[in-house]
Coordinates of C-alpha atoms in Angstrom, one line a residue:
Chain A
M3 CA -14.0 -24.0 23.1
E4 CA -15.0 -21.8 26.0
E5 CA -18.3 -20.4 25.2
N6 CA -18.6 -18.3 28.1
K7 CA -15.8 -16.7 27.8
K8 CA -15.9 -14.0 24.8
I9 CA -13.7 -11.8 23.3
A10 CA -13.5 -9.7 20.1
T11 CA -10.4 -10.4 17.8
R12 CA -10.1 -6.5 17.6
Q13 CA -9.6 -6.5 21.5
S14 CA -7.2 -9.2 21.3
Y15 CA -5.2 -7.4 18.6
G16 CA -5.4 -3.9 20.6
E17 CA -3.9 -5.7 23.8
K18 CA -1.2 -7.6 22.1
L19 CA -0.1 -5.0 19.7
A20 CA 0.7 -2.9 22.9
E21 CA 2.5 -5.7 24.7
L22 CA 4.3 -6.2 21.4
G23 CA 5.5 -2.3 21.3
E24 CA 7.5 -3.1 24.5
K25 CA 9.4 -5.8 22.7
N26 CA 10.1 -4.4 19.3
E27 CA 10.8 -0.7 19.2
N28 CA 10.5 -0.4 15.5
I29 CA 6.8 -1.1 15.6
V30 CA 4.9 2.1 15.2
V31 CA 1.0 2.3 14.7
F32 CA -1.2 4.3 12.3
D33 CA -5.0 5.0 12.8
A34 CA -7.5 7.0 10.8
D35 CA -9.6 8.6 13.5
L36 CA -10.9 5.1 14.8
S37 CA -8.4 4.1 17.5
G38 CA -11.0 3.4 20.1
A39 CA -12.8 1.1 17.8
T40 CA -9.9 -0.6 16.4
K41 CA -8.2 -0.6 19.7
T42 CA -5.1 0.5 18.7
S43 CA -5.8 3.2 21.3
I44 CA -4.2 0.8 23.8
F45 CA -0.9 1.3 22.1
A46 CA -1.5 5.0 21.6
K47 CA -1.7 5.4 25.3
K48 CA 1.5 3.3 26.2
F49 CA 3.6 4.8 23.2
P50 CA 2.4 8.2 22.1
E51 CA 5.6 9.0 20.2
R52 CA 5.2 5.9 18.0
F53 CA 1.6 6.3 17.3
F54 CA 0.3 8.3 14.3
D55 CA -3.5 9.3 14.0
M56 CA -3.8 10.4 10.3
G57 CA -7.2 11.6 10.7
I58 CA -10.2 10.4 8.3
A59 CA -7.7 9.8 5.3
E60 CA -7.1 6.2 4.6
Q61 CA -5.4 6.6 1.6
D62 CA -2.8 9.1 2.8
M63 CA -2.3 6.5 5.9
M64 CA -1.5 3.5 3.8
G65 CA 1.3 5.6 1.6
T66 CA 2.5 7.1 4.8
A67 CA 3.2 3.6 6.1
A68 CA 4.7 2.5 3.1
G69 CA 7.2 5.4 3.4
I70 CA 7.9 4.8 7.1
S71 CA 8.6 1.3 6.3
T72 CA 11.6 2.0 4.0
F73 CA 13.3 3.3 7.3
G74 CA 13.2 0.0 9.1
K75 CA 10.1 0.5 10.7
I76 CA 7.2 -2.0 11.2
P77 CA 4.0 -0.2 10.7
Y78 CA 0.7 -1.6 11.9
V79 CA -1.9 0.0 10.1
S80 CA -5.6 0.0 11.3
T81 CA -9.1 1.2 10.3
F82 CA -12.2 -0.6 9.5
A83 CA -12.0 -3.2 6.9
M84 CA -14.2 -1.3 4.6
F85 CA -11.8 1.6 4.4
A86 CA -8.4 -0.4 4.5
S87 CA -9.0 -2.4 1.6
G88 CA -12.0 -0.7 -0.2
R89 CA -11.2 3.1 0.2
A90 CA -7.3 2.5 0.1
Y91 CA -7.1 -0.2 -2.4
D92 CA -5.1 1.5 -4.9
Q93 CA -2.5 2.6 -2.4
V94 CA -2.5 -0.9 -1.0
R95 CA -1.9 -2.3 -4.3
N96 CA 0.7 0.2 -5.7
S97 CA 2.4 2.0 -2.9
I98 CA 2.7 -1.2 -0.4
C99 CA 2.5 -4.5 -2.3
Y100 CA 4.3 -3.6 -5.4
P101 CA 7.3 -2.8 -3.7
K102 CA 6.6 -5.5 -1.2
L103 CA 6.9 -3.0 1.7
N104 CA 6.7 -4.4 5.3
V105 CA 3.3 -2.8 6.2
K106 CA 0.7 -4.7 8.3
I107 CA -2.7 -3.8 7.6
C108 CA -4.9 -4.9 10.7
A109 CA -8.5 -4.2 9.4
T110 CA -11.0 -4.4 12.0
H111 CA -14.8 -4.3 11.8
S112 CA -14.9 -6.9 8.8
G113 CA -17.9 -8.9 7.6
I114 CA -21.7 -8.9 8.3
T115 CA -20.9 -9.1 12.1
V116 CA -20.2 -5.3 12.2
G117 CA -23.9 -5.3 12.9
E118 CA -26.1 -2.2 13.4
D119 CA -24.1 0.1 11.3
G120 CA -25.3 -1.8 8.2
A121 CA -24.2 -2.2 4.4
T122 CA -22.1 0.6 4.0
H123 CA -19.7 -0.5 6.9
Q124 CA -19.8 -4.3 6.3
M125 CA -17.0 -5.4 4.2
L126 CA -17.8 -8.4 2.6
E127 CA -15.2 -8.3 -0.4
D128 CA -11.9 -7.6 1.2
I129 CA -10.7 -11.2 1.4
G130 CA -11.0 -11.3 -2.6
M131 CA -9.4 -8.0 -3.3
M132 CA -6.6 -8.5 -0.8
R133 CA -5.8 -12.0 -1.9
G134 CA -5.7 -11.0 -5.4
L135 CA -2.6 -9.0 -4.6
P136 CA 0.9 -10.2 -5.3
N137 CA 3.1 -10.2 -2.4
M138 CA 0.3 -10.1 0.2
T139 CA -0.1 -12.5 3.0
V140 CA -3.8 -12.5 4.0
M141 CA -4.9 -13.9 7.4
C142 CA -8.3 -13.9 9.3
T143 CA -8.2 -15.2 13.0
S144 CA -10.9 -16.9 14.8
D145 CA -10.2 -16.3 18.2
D146 CA -8.3 -14.5 21.1
T147 CA -5.3 -17.1 21.4
Q148 CA -4.9 -17.0 17.6
T149 CA -5.0 -13.5 17.0
R150 CA -2.5 -12.6 19.9
W151 CA -0.3 -15.2 18.0
A152 CA -0.8 -13.6 14.6
V153 CA -0.2 -10.2 15.7
E154 CA 3.3 -11.1 16.9
E155 CA 4.1 -13.5 14.1
I156 CA 3.4 -11.2 11.3
S157 CA 5.9 -8.7 12.7
K158 CA 8.7 -11.5 11.7
I159 CA 7.8 -11.9 8.1
N160 CA 9.3 -9.4 5.9
G161 CA 6.4 -7.9 3.4
P162 CA 2.7 -6.8 3.5
V163 CA 0.2 -8.6 5.6
Y164 CA -3.6 -8.1 5.5
L165 CA -4.9 -9.2 9.0
R166 CA -8.9 -9.3 9.1
L167 CA -10.2 -9.0 12.2
C168 CA -13.9 -8.7 14.0
R169 CA -16.1 -6.6 16.2
L170 CA -18.2 -9.3 17.6
E171 CA -17.1 -11.1 20.6
T172 CA -16.5 -14.9 20.0
P173 CA -15.7 -17.8 22.0
I174 CA -12.1 -18.6 23.0
I175 CA -11.3 -21.6 21.0
Y176 CA -7.6 -22.4 21.4
K177 CA -5.6 -23.0 24.7
E178 CA -2.7 -20.3 25.4
N179 CA 0.1 -23.0 24.2
E180 CA -1.7 -24.0 20.9
K181 CA 0.9 -24.0 18.1
F182 CA 0.0 -22.3 15.0
E183 CA 2.1 -21.5 11.6
I184 CA 1.4 -19.2 8.7
G185 CA 0.1 -20.9 6.0
K186 CA -0.8 -24.2 8.1
A187 CA -4.8 -24.6 8.5
I188 CA -5.7 -26.3 12.0
Q189 CA -7.8 -29.5 11.8
I190 CA -10.2 -30.0 14.8
G191 CA -11.5 -33.6 15.0
D192 CA -11.1 -36.3 12.4
G193 CA -14.6 -37.3 11.4
T194 CA -15.0 -38.3 7.9
D195 CA -18.6 -37.6 7.1
A196 CA -17.8 -34.2 6.4
T197 CA -15.3 -31.2 6.5
V198 CA -16.2 -27.6 7.3
F199 CA -13.7 -25.2 6.3
A200 CA -14.2 -22.0 8.1
T201 CA -12.4 -18.8 8.7
G202 CA -12.6 -16.1 11.2
V203 CA -15.6 -15.3 13.3
V204 CA -17.6 -18.2 12.1
V205 CA -15.2 -20.9 13.1
S206 CA -16.8 -21.2 16.5
E207 CA -20.2 -21.8 14.8
A208 CA -18.6 -24.8 12.8
I209 CA -17.1 -26.2 16.1
K210 CA -20.7 -26.0 17.5
A211 CA -22.0 -27.7 14.5
K212 CA -19.5 -30.5 15.1
E213 CA -20.5 -30.9 18.5
K214 CA -24.0 -31.0 18.0
L215 CA -23.6 -33.4 15.0
E216 CA -21.8 -35.8 17.2
K217 CA -24.5 -36.6 19.2
Q218 CA -26.5 -37.7 16.2
G219 CA -23.6 -40.0 15.3
I220 CA -22.3 -37.8 12.6
H221 CA -18.8 -37.1 12.6
I222 CA -17.3 -34.5 11.0
R223 CA -14.0 -32.1 11.4
V224 CA -13.4 -28.4 11.2
V225 CA -10.7 -27.0 9.4
D226 CA -9.7 -23.3 10.8
I227 CA -8.1 -21.7 7.8
H228 CA -6.5 -18.7 9.4
T229 CA -4.2 -18.0 6.9
I230 CA -6.1 -17.6 3.4
K231 CA -3.1 -16.9 1.3
P232 CA -0.9 -18.7 0.9
I233 CA -3.7 -21.3 1.3
D234 CA -2.9 -24.9 2.9
K235 CA -3.5 -26.8 -0.4
E236 CA -2.2 -30.1 1.6
M237 CA -4.8 -29.6 4.2
I238 CA -7.5 -29.0 1.6
I239 CA -6.7 -31.9 -0.7
K240 CA -6.3 -34.4 2.2
C241 CA -9.9 -33.6 3.8
A242 CA -11.3 -34.0 0.3
K243 CA -9.8 -37.2 0.0
E244 CA -10.7 -38.4 3.6
T245 CA -14.4 -36.8 4.0
K246 CA -17.7 -37.5 2.3
Q247 CA -18.7 -34.0 2.2
L248 CA -17.1 -30.7 1.8
I249 CA -18.7 -27.3 3.3
S250 CA -17.0 -23.8 3.7
I251 CA -18.3 -21.1 5.6
E252 CA -17.2 -17.3 6.1
D253 CA -18.5 -14.0 7.0
H254 CA -17.6 -12.7 3.7
S255 CA -19.0 -12.8 0.0
I256 CA -19.1 -16.3 -1.5
I257 CA -17.5 -14.5 -4.4
N258 CA -13.8 -14.8 -4.0
G259 CA -13.6 -15.5 -0.5
L260 CA -12.4 -18.6 1.3
G261 CA -14.8 -20.8 -0.4
T262 CA -13.5 -19.7 -3.8
A263 CA -10.0 -20.1 -2.6
I264 CA -10.7 -23.7 -1.6
A265 CA -12.3 -24.4 -4.6
E266 CA -9.6 -23.1 -6.6
V267 CA -7.4 -25.7 -5.1
L268 CA -9.9 -28.5 -5.5
I269 CA -10.9 -27.8 -9.1
Q270 CA -6.9 -28.2 -10.1
E271 CA -6.0 -30.8 -7.8
Y272 CA -8.9 -33.1 -6.6
P273 CA -12.1 -32.2 -8.3
C274 CA -15.4 -32.5 -5.9
K275 CA -18.3 -31.0 -4.9
L276 CA -18.0 -27.9 -2.3
T277 CA -20.7 -26.2 -0.6
R278 CA -20.1 -22.6 0.1
I279 CA -21.9 -20.7 2.9
G280 CA -21.4 -17.0 3.0
I281 CA -22.9 -13.9 1.7
K282 CA -24.5 -14.5 -1.4
D283 CA -23.9 -11.7 -4.0
E284 CA -25.7 -9.3 -1.8
F285 CA -25.0 -6.2 0.4
G286 CA -25.7 -6.6 4.4
R287 CA -28.3 -4.6 6.2
S288 CA -28.5 -3.3 9.9
G289 CA -29.3 -5.6 12.8
K290 CA -27.5 -7.2 15.9
A291 CA -24.6 -9.1 14.7
T292 CA -26.1 -12.4 16.1
E293 CA -29.5 -11.8 14.1
L294 CA -27.5 -11.2 11.0
L295 CA -25.6 -14.5 11.2
K296 CA -28.7 -16.0 11.5
H297 CA -30.3 -14.1 8.8
Y298 CA -27.6 -15.0 6.2
G299 CA -27.3 -18.6 7.2
L300 CA -23.8 -18.4 8.8
T301 CA -24.8 -20.5 11.8
A302 CA -24.1 -23.8 13.5
E303 CA -27.8 -24.7 12.6
N304 CA -27.2 -24.1 8.7
I305 CA -24.2 -26.3 8.8
I306 CA -26.1 -28.9 10.5
L307 CA -28.9 -28.7 7.7
Q308 CA -26.2 -28.7 4.9
I309 CA -24.7 -32.0 6.3
G310 CA -28.3 -33.6 7.2
G311 CA -28.3 -33.4 10.6
K312 CA -31.2 -32.4 12.9
V313 CA -31.5 -28.9 14.4
N314 CA -33.7 -29.7 17.4
E315 CA -31.6 -32.1 19.3
Chain B
M19 CA 29.5 14.8 -5.8
K20 CA 28.5 18.3 -5.5
I21 CA 28.8 20.4 -8.8
K22 CA 28.5 24.3 -7.8
D23 CA 29.0 25.7 -11.2
V24 CA 25.6 26.7 -12.6
N25 CA 26.6 26.2 -16.5
E26 CA 28.0 22.8 -15.7
L27 CA 24.8 22.0 -13.8
Q28 CA 22.9 23.2 -16.9
K29 CA 24.9 20.9 -19.0
Y30 CA 23.7 18.0 -16.8
A31 CA 20.1 19.2 -17.4
N32 CA 20.7 19.1 -20.9
R33 CA 22.3 15.5 -20.7
I34 CA 19.3 14.4 -19.0
R35 CA 17.1 15.8 -21.7
Q36 CA 19.3 13.9 -24.3
G37 CA 18.6 10.7 -22.1
V38 CA 14.8 11.1 -21.9
I39 CA 14.5 11.6 -25.4
K40 CA 16.9 8.5 -26.2
A41 CA 14.7 6.5 -23.9
V42 CA 11.5 7.3 -25.2
Y43 CA 12.4 7.0 -28.8
S44 CA 14.1 3.6 -28.1
A45 CA 11.1 2.3 -26.2
K46 CA 8.7 3.9 -28.9
S47 CA 6.6 4.9 -26.2
G48 CA 6.7 6.8 -22.7
H49 CA 6.3 10.5 -21.6
P50 CA 8.8 13.1 -22.9
G51 CA 6.7 16.4 -22.2
G52 CA 6.9 16.3 -18.4
S53 CA 10.3 14.5 -18.2
L54 CA 11.7 17.4 -20.2
S55 CA 10.1 20.0 -17.8
I56 CA 11.8 18.6 -14.8
A57 CA 15.4 18.3 -16.2
E58 CA 16.8 21.4 -14.4
I59 CA 15.1 20.2 -11.1
L60 CA 16.6 16.7 -11.3
A61 CA 20.0 18.3 -12.3
V62 CA 20.1 20.2 -9.3
L63 CA 18.9 17.8 -6.9
Y64 CA 21.1 14.9 -8.1
F65 CA 24.3 16.9 -8.8
N66 CA 24.1 19.7 -6.4
Q67 CA 21.6 19.0 -3.4
M68 CA 21.1 15.2 -2.6
N69 CA 23.4 13.3 -0.2
I70 CA 23.6 9.9 -2.1
D71 CA 26.0 7.6 -3.1
E72 CA 25.8 5.7 -6.1
K73 CA 27.9 3.0 -5.1
N74 CA 25.7 2.4 -2.1
P75 CA 22.2 2.8 -3.3
K76 CA 20.6 1.9 -0.1
A77 CA 23.0 3.7 2.3
K78 CA 21.2 4.6 5.6
G79 CA 21.0 8.2 6.1
R80 CA 20.7 9.4 2.5
D81 CA 18.4 11.8 1.2
R82 CA 15.5 10.5 -0.7
L83 CA 13.6 11.4 -3.8
V84 CA 9.7 10.4 -4.5
L85 CA 9.1 11.0 -8.2
S86 CA 5.6 11.1 -7.6
K87 CA 4.8 11.9 -11.0
G88 CA 6.2 8.5 -12.0
H89 CA 5.2 8.7 -15.7
T90 CA 8.1 10.9 -16.1
A91 CA 10.7 8.1 -15.2
P92 CA 12.7 8.8 -18.4
A93 CA 13.9 11.9 -16.4
L94 CA 14.5 10.2 -13.3
Y95 CA 16.5 7.0 -15.1
S96 CA 18.4 9.8 -17.1
A97 CA 19.5 11.4 -14.2
L98 CA 20.4 8.3 -12.1
A99 CA 22.4 7.0 -15.0
L100 CA 24.4 10.2 -15.5
R101 CA 24.8 9.9 -11.5
G102 CA 26.4 6.6 -11.9
F103 CA 23.7 4.3 -10.6
F104 CA 23.7 2.4 -13.8
D105 CA 24.9 2.6 -17.3
M106 CA 23.8 5.3 -19.8
D107 CA 23.3 2.3 -22.4
E108 CA 20.6 1.2 -20.2
L109 CA 18.3 3.9 -21.2
S110 CA 18.0 2.3 -24.7
N111 CA 16.3 -0.7 -23.0
F112 CA 13.6 1.6 -21.1
R113 CA 10.4 -0.2 -21.2
N114 CA 11.9 -3.2 -22.8
I115 CA 10.7 -6.8 -21.5
N116 CA 14.3 -7.7 -20.6
S117 CA 15.0 -4.6 -18.9
N118 CA 14.5 -3.5 -15.2
L119 CA 13.6 0.1 -16.5
Q120 CA 10.1 -0.2 -16.0
G121 CA 7.7 2.4 -17.6
H122 CA 7.2 3.7 -14.1
P123 CA 9.7 3.9 -11.2
D124 CA 10.4 0.5 -9.4
M125 CA 12.1 0.7 -6.4
K126 CA 13.0 -2.9 -5.9
N127 CA 14.9 -3.5 -9.0
I128 CA 16.1 0.1 -10.1
P129 CA 19.5 1.3 -8.2
G130 CA 18.6 4.8 -6.9
V131 CA 15.0 4.6 -7.1
D132 CA 13.5 5.4 -3.7
A133 CA 10.0 4.7 -4.4
S134 CA 7.8 2.7 -6.6
T135 CA 5.3 5.2 -8.1
G136 CA 3.0 5.6 -11.1
S137 CA -0.7 5.9 -9.9
L138 CA -0.6 9.7 -9.5
G139 CA -1.2 11.2 -6.1
Q140 CA 0.3 8.6 -4.0
G141 CA 4.0 9.9 -3.9
L142 CA 3.4 12.5 -1.2
S143 CA 2.3 10.3 1.5
I144 CA 5.1 8.2 0.8
A145 CA 7.4 11.0 1.3
N146 CA 5.9 11.9 4.4
G147 CA 6.2 8.5 5.6
M148 CA 9.9 8.7 4.9
A149 CA 10.4 12.1 6.5
L150 CA 8.5 11.0 9.5
G151 CA 10.7 7.6 9.6
S152 CA 13.9 9.9 9.5
K153 CA 12.5 12.1 12.3
Q154 CA 12.1 9.1 14.5
D155 CA 15.7 8.2 14.3
S156 CA 16.9 11.6 13.9
E157 CA 18.5 10.6 10.8
G158 CA 18.7 14.1 9.3
V159 CA 17.4 12.8 6.1
R160 CA 15.8 15.6 3.5
V161 CA 13.4 13.8 1.4
Y162 CA 12.1 15.4 -1.9
C163 CA 8.8 14.9 -3.7
I164 CA 8.1 15.9 -7.2
C165 CA 4.5 16.3 -8.5
G166 CA 3.0 17.4 -11.3
D167 CA 0.4 20.3 -11.5
G168 CA -2.2 18.3 -12.9
E169 CA -1.4 15.3 -10.3
I170 CA -2.5 17.5 -7.7
Q171 CA -6.2 17.2 -8.6
E172 CA -5.9 13.8 -6.8
G173 CA -7.5 14.3 -3.4
Q174 CA -4.8 12.1 -1.7
I175 CA -2.3 15.1 -2.3
W176 CA -4.5 17.2 0.0
E177 CA -4.9 14.4 2.7
A178 CA -1.1 14.5 2.4
A179 CA -0.6 18.1 2.5
M180 CA -2.5 18.3 5.8
T181 CA -0.2 15.5 7.3
A182 CA 3.0 17.1 6.3
S183 CA 1.9 20.3 8.0
H184 CA 0.4 18.5 11.0
Y185 CA 3.6 16.5 11.8
K186 CA 5.8 19.3 11.2
L187 CA 7.7 17.7 8.5
D188 CA 10.4 20.3 7.9
N189 CA 12.7 17.7 6.4
L190 CA 10.2 17.4 3.3
C191 CA 10.6 19.4 0.5
L192 CA 7.8 19.3 -2.4
I193 CA 8.3 20.4 -6.0
I194 CA 5.6 21.1 -8.0
D195 CA 6.2 21.0 -11.8
N196 CA 3.9 23.5 -12.8
N197 CA 4.2 23.2 -16.7
N198 CA 0.2 24.2 -17.1
L199 CA -0.4 21.1 -19.3
Q200 CA -2.2 17.8 -18.8
I201 CA -3.1 14.9 -21.0
D202 CA -6.5 16.5 -22.0
G203 CA -5.1 20.2 -22.3
K204 CA -4.3 23.0 -20.1
V205 CA -4.6 22.4 -16.4
N206 CA -7.0 25.5 -15.9
E207 CA -9.3 24.1 -18.5
V208 CA -9.3 20.7 -17.4
M209 CA -9.7 21.2 -13.7
S210 CA -8.0 24.3 -12.3
V211 CA -5.8 23.8 -9.3
Y212 CA -4.6 27.5 -9.2
P213 CA -3.5 29.2 -7.2
I214 CA -1.1 26.6 -6.3
D215 CA 1.0 28.5 -3.8
E216 CA -1.8 29.9 -1.9
K217 CA -3.5 26.3 -1.7
F218 CA -0.2 24.9 -0.1
K219 CA 0.4 28.0 2.1
S220 CA -3.0 27.6 3.4
F221 CA -2.4 23.9 4.4
G222 CA 0.7 25.0 6.4
F223 CA 3.3 25.1 3.9
E224 CA 6.3 27.4 3.3
T225 CA 5.9 28.0 -0.3
I226 CA 8.7 29.5 -2.8
N227 CA 8.0 30.3 -6.4
V228 CA 10.7 29.9 -9.0
D229 CA 11.6 29.4 -12.6
G230 CA 12.0 25.8 -12.8
H231 CA 14.5 26.0 -15.4
N232 CA 16.9 28.6 -13.7
I233 CA 19.4 26.6 -11.8
Q234 CA 20.4 29.4 -9.6
E235 CA 16.9 30.3 -8.5
L236 CA 16.3 26.3 -7.8
I237 CA 19.4 26.2 -5.8
S238 CA 18.5 29.0 -3.7
A239 CA 14.9 27.8 -3.4
F240 CA 16.5 24.2 -2.0
E241 CA 18.8 26.0 0.3
Q242 CA 16.1 28.4 1.6
A243 CA 13.8 25.2 2.3
K244 CA 16.6 23.5 4.4
K245 CA 16.3 26.7 6.7
V246 CA 12.7 26.5 7.3
K247 CA 11.7 25.1 10.7
G248 CA 8.4 23.4 11.9
K249 CA 6.7 23.2 8.5
P250 CA 7.3 21.6 5.1
T251 CA 8.3 23.5 2.0
A252 CA 6.5 23.5 -1.6
I253 CA 8.6 25.0 -4.2
I254 CA 6.3 25.8 -7.3
A255 CA 8.5 25.4 -10.2
N256 CA 7.2 27.2 -13.0
T257 CA 8.2 25.4 -16.1
I258 CA 7.6 24.6 -19.7
K259 CA 6.3 21.0 -20.7
G260 CA 8.4 19.7 -23.4
K261 CA 11.2 22.2 -22.6
G262 CA 14.4 22.1 -24.7
V263 CA 12.8 20.6 -27.9
S264 CA 11.0 23.3 -29.8
F265 CA 8.2 21.2 -31.2
M266 CA 7.2 19.5 -28.1
E267 CA 7.2 22.8 -26.0
N268 CA 3.9 23.9 -24.6
E269 CA 2.1 20.9 -26.6
A270 CA -0.2 18.7 -24.5
S271 CA -0.2 16.2 -27.2
W272 CA 3.6 15.4 -26.3
H273 CA 2.8 14.4 -22.9
G274 CA 2.9 10.6 -23.9
K275 CA 4.1 9.7 -27.2
A276 CA 7.4 8.8 -28.7
P277 CA 9.0 10.9 -31.4
N278 CA 9.4 9.0 -34.8
E279 CA 13.0 9.1 -36.3
E280 CA 12.9 12.3 -37.9
Q281 CA 11.9 13.9 -34.7
Y282 CA 14.2 12.0 -32.7
K283 CA 17.0 13.5 -34.9
Q284 CA 15.6 16.6 -34.7
A285 CA 15.2 16.7 -30.8
M286 CA 18.8 15.5 -30.4
K287 CA 20.1 18.3 -32.8
E288 CA 18.3 20.8 -30.7
L289 CA 19.6 19.3 -27.3
G290 CA 23.0 19.0 -28.9
G291 CA 23.2 15.2 -28.3
V292 CA 24.7 12.3 -29.9
L293 CA 22.6 10.0 -32.1

């Protein structure tokens, strides 16, 4: 993990999308007046004839993307996670998922790490809403390398995808040649004292915790679940069998998110205890992203405490 | 298949109505009122206007129809069956667990259905996307979208109206089925949408008012819409909810219920249909 080289997944998305636009001329991009923030502006500058600003009208944007996809286009649709999943839920459900249309919803500014904008813009329920939809693939990437891979990979599958992206700059975790596969979680380390299942922006916190715990003689593993649906059942069961303690961490509500998805697998396949770290059924608040992560316990320190390690070493 | 004879097209409208009654009666549920009001509109589109091929329902370059008021699926299914996309007998299985004919249009499993609709207010956006897609590839496709007058109370319709105008979608033709009724009663009493033509005009549409049960007026309006350049067209079709069945006409209560056996026989008799 390169702690000094940080980049937000929204930035990786925007850059990769513009690159992908060259390779695949069927890609068209929609945004709802937030292209500067979602970084679709990079694509827009390069391919103005394939970029559609829909104004502040997310419901219409989803429907329009549904329509154009029936002409063989691959629309990448971006806005903040709040509006992509919340404002336009009915459209995503009925206009896109029900007919299984090939629409890629790339939602930025997810989670508490939106920061200063506060509760109205901190989407904490989107994983739950999106993974509940039949036909939908749900992804939440953790770093630059993985995001760039995902942006291209999702163009190759036929059907709707929700890719959850972040505003906060986070460390680069993976080398450029790392191999990923949709639906296959990444196991980092093979410690047996605990497994920390993580997704998105907090994967780097889990890795930090792992490194600190190692110095204390506690050996854990981190499992980066970039695909929340379909979830990697085999990996979850394997880790439940091999490790003494299970923890999940996500920048999302503990209701219906990653922790819940893991619990659903465990309760049916290998019942055991799971500690879920996330936002505990409450709205967020304004503050710096790093302050908020600390406030809500989405940190390496909290993971260390949960595993019984010491935080001051 | 292009039928030019007005009387012949009127016969098709009537046969669409018979199919509606048959489907809703067989299902013991469904929405006859708004299905009957669009019979002429669908007859003209499917038998005079649209470039489609029942033998190749997914043909590239075909014209598209988005029935945004998806609850009037019985009329759409009836028109599609008459056009040969599937067997007329299938209408008797409407809403049946073993049939593909879902309560609302399902583009995945029903030949000839171009968009899945049902949650009101969503079809115009989908139609816009199709119109944009056609323009991207110069496919020359015309996209038709049918909305109810009550349906345009949905805010998304007006988002989509801005989009159609902003992106100069002159290959898009919106038809408003202005039958003046919705579930809770008269549209102007529940939540007025009037004046519909002025609203769409101010959103940048070419607007045409027609008698939605007059075949000739409908044909002329669709032909006129094809000549409009640089902006979308909205045809406001003034219609009668329940048209063709005396006891259903102008009765909001027939929005979403099925006739009993006696009513079914009466309706089919009035429509000259075979029981």
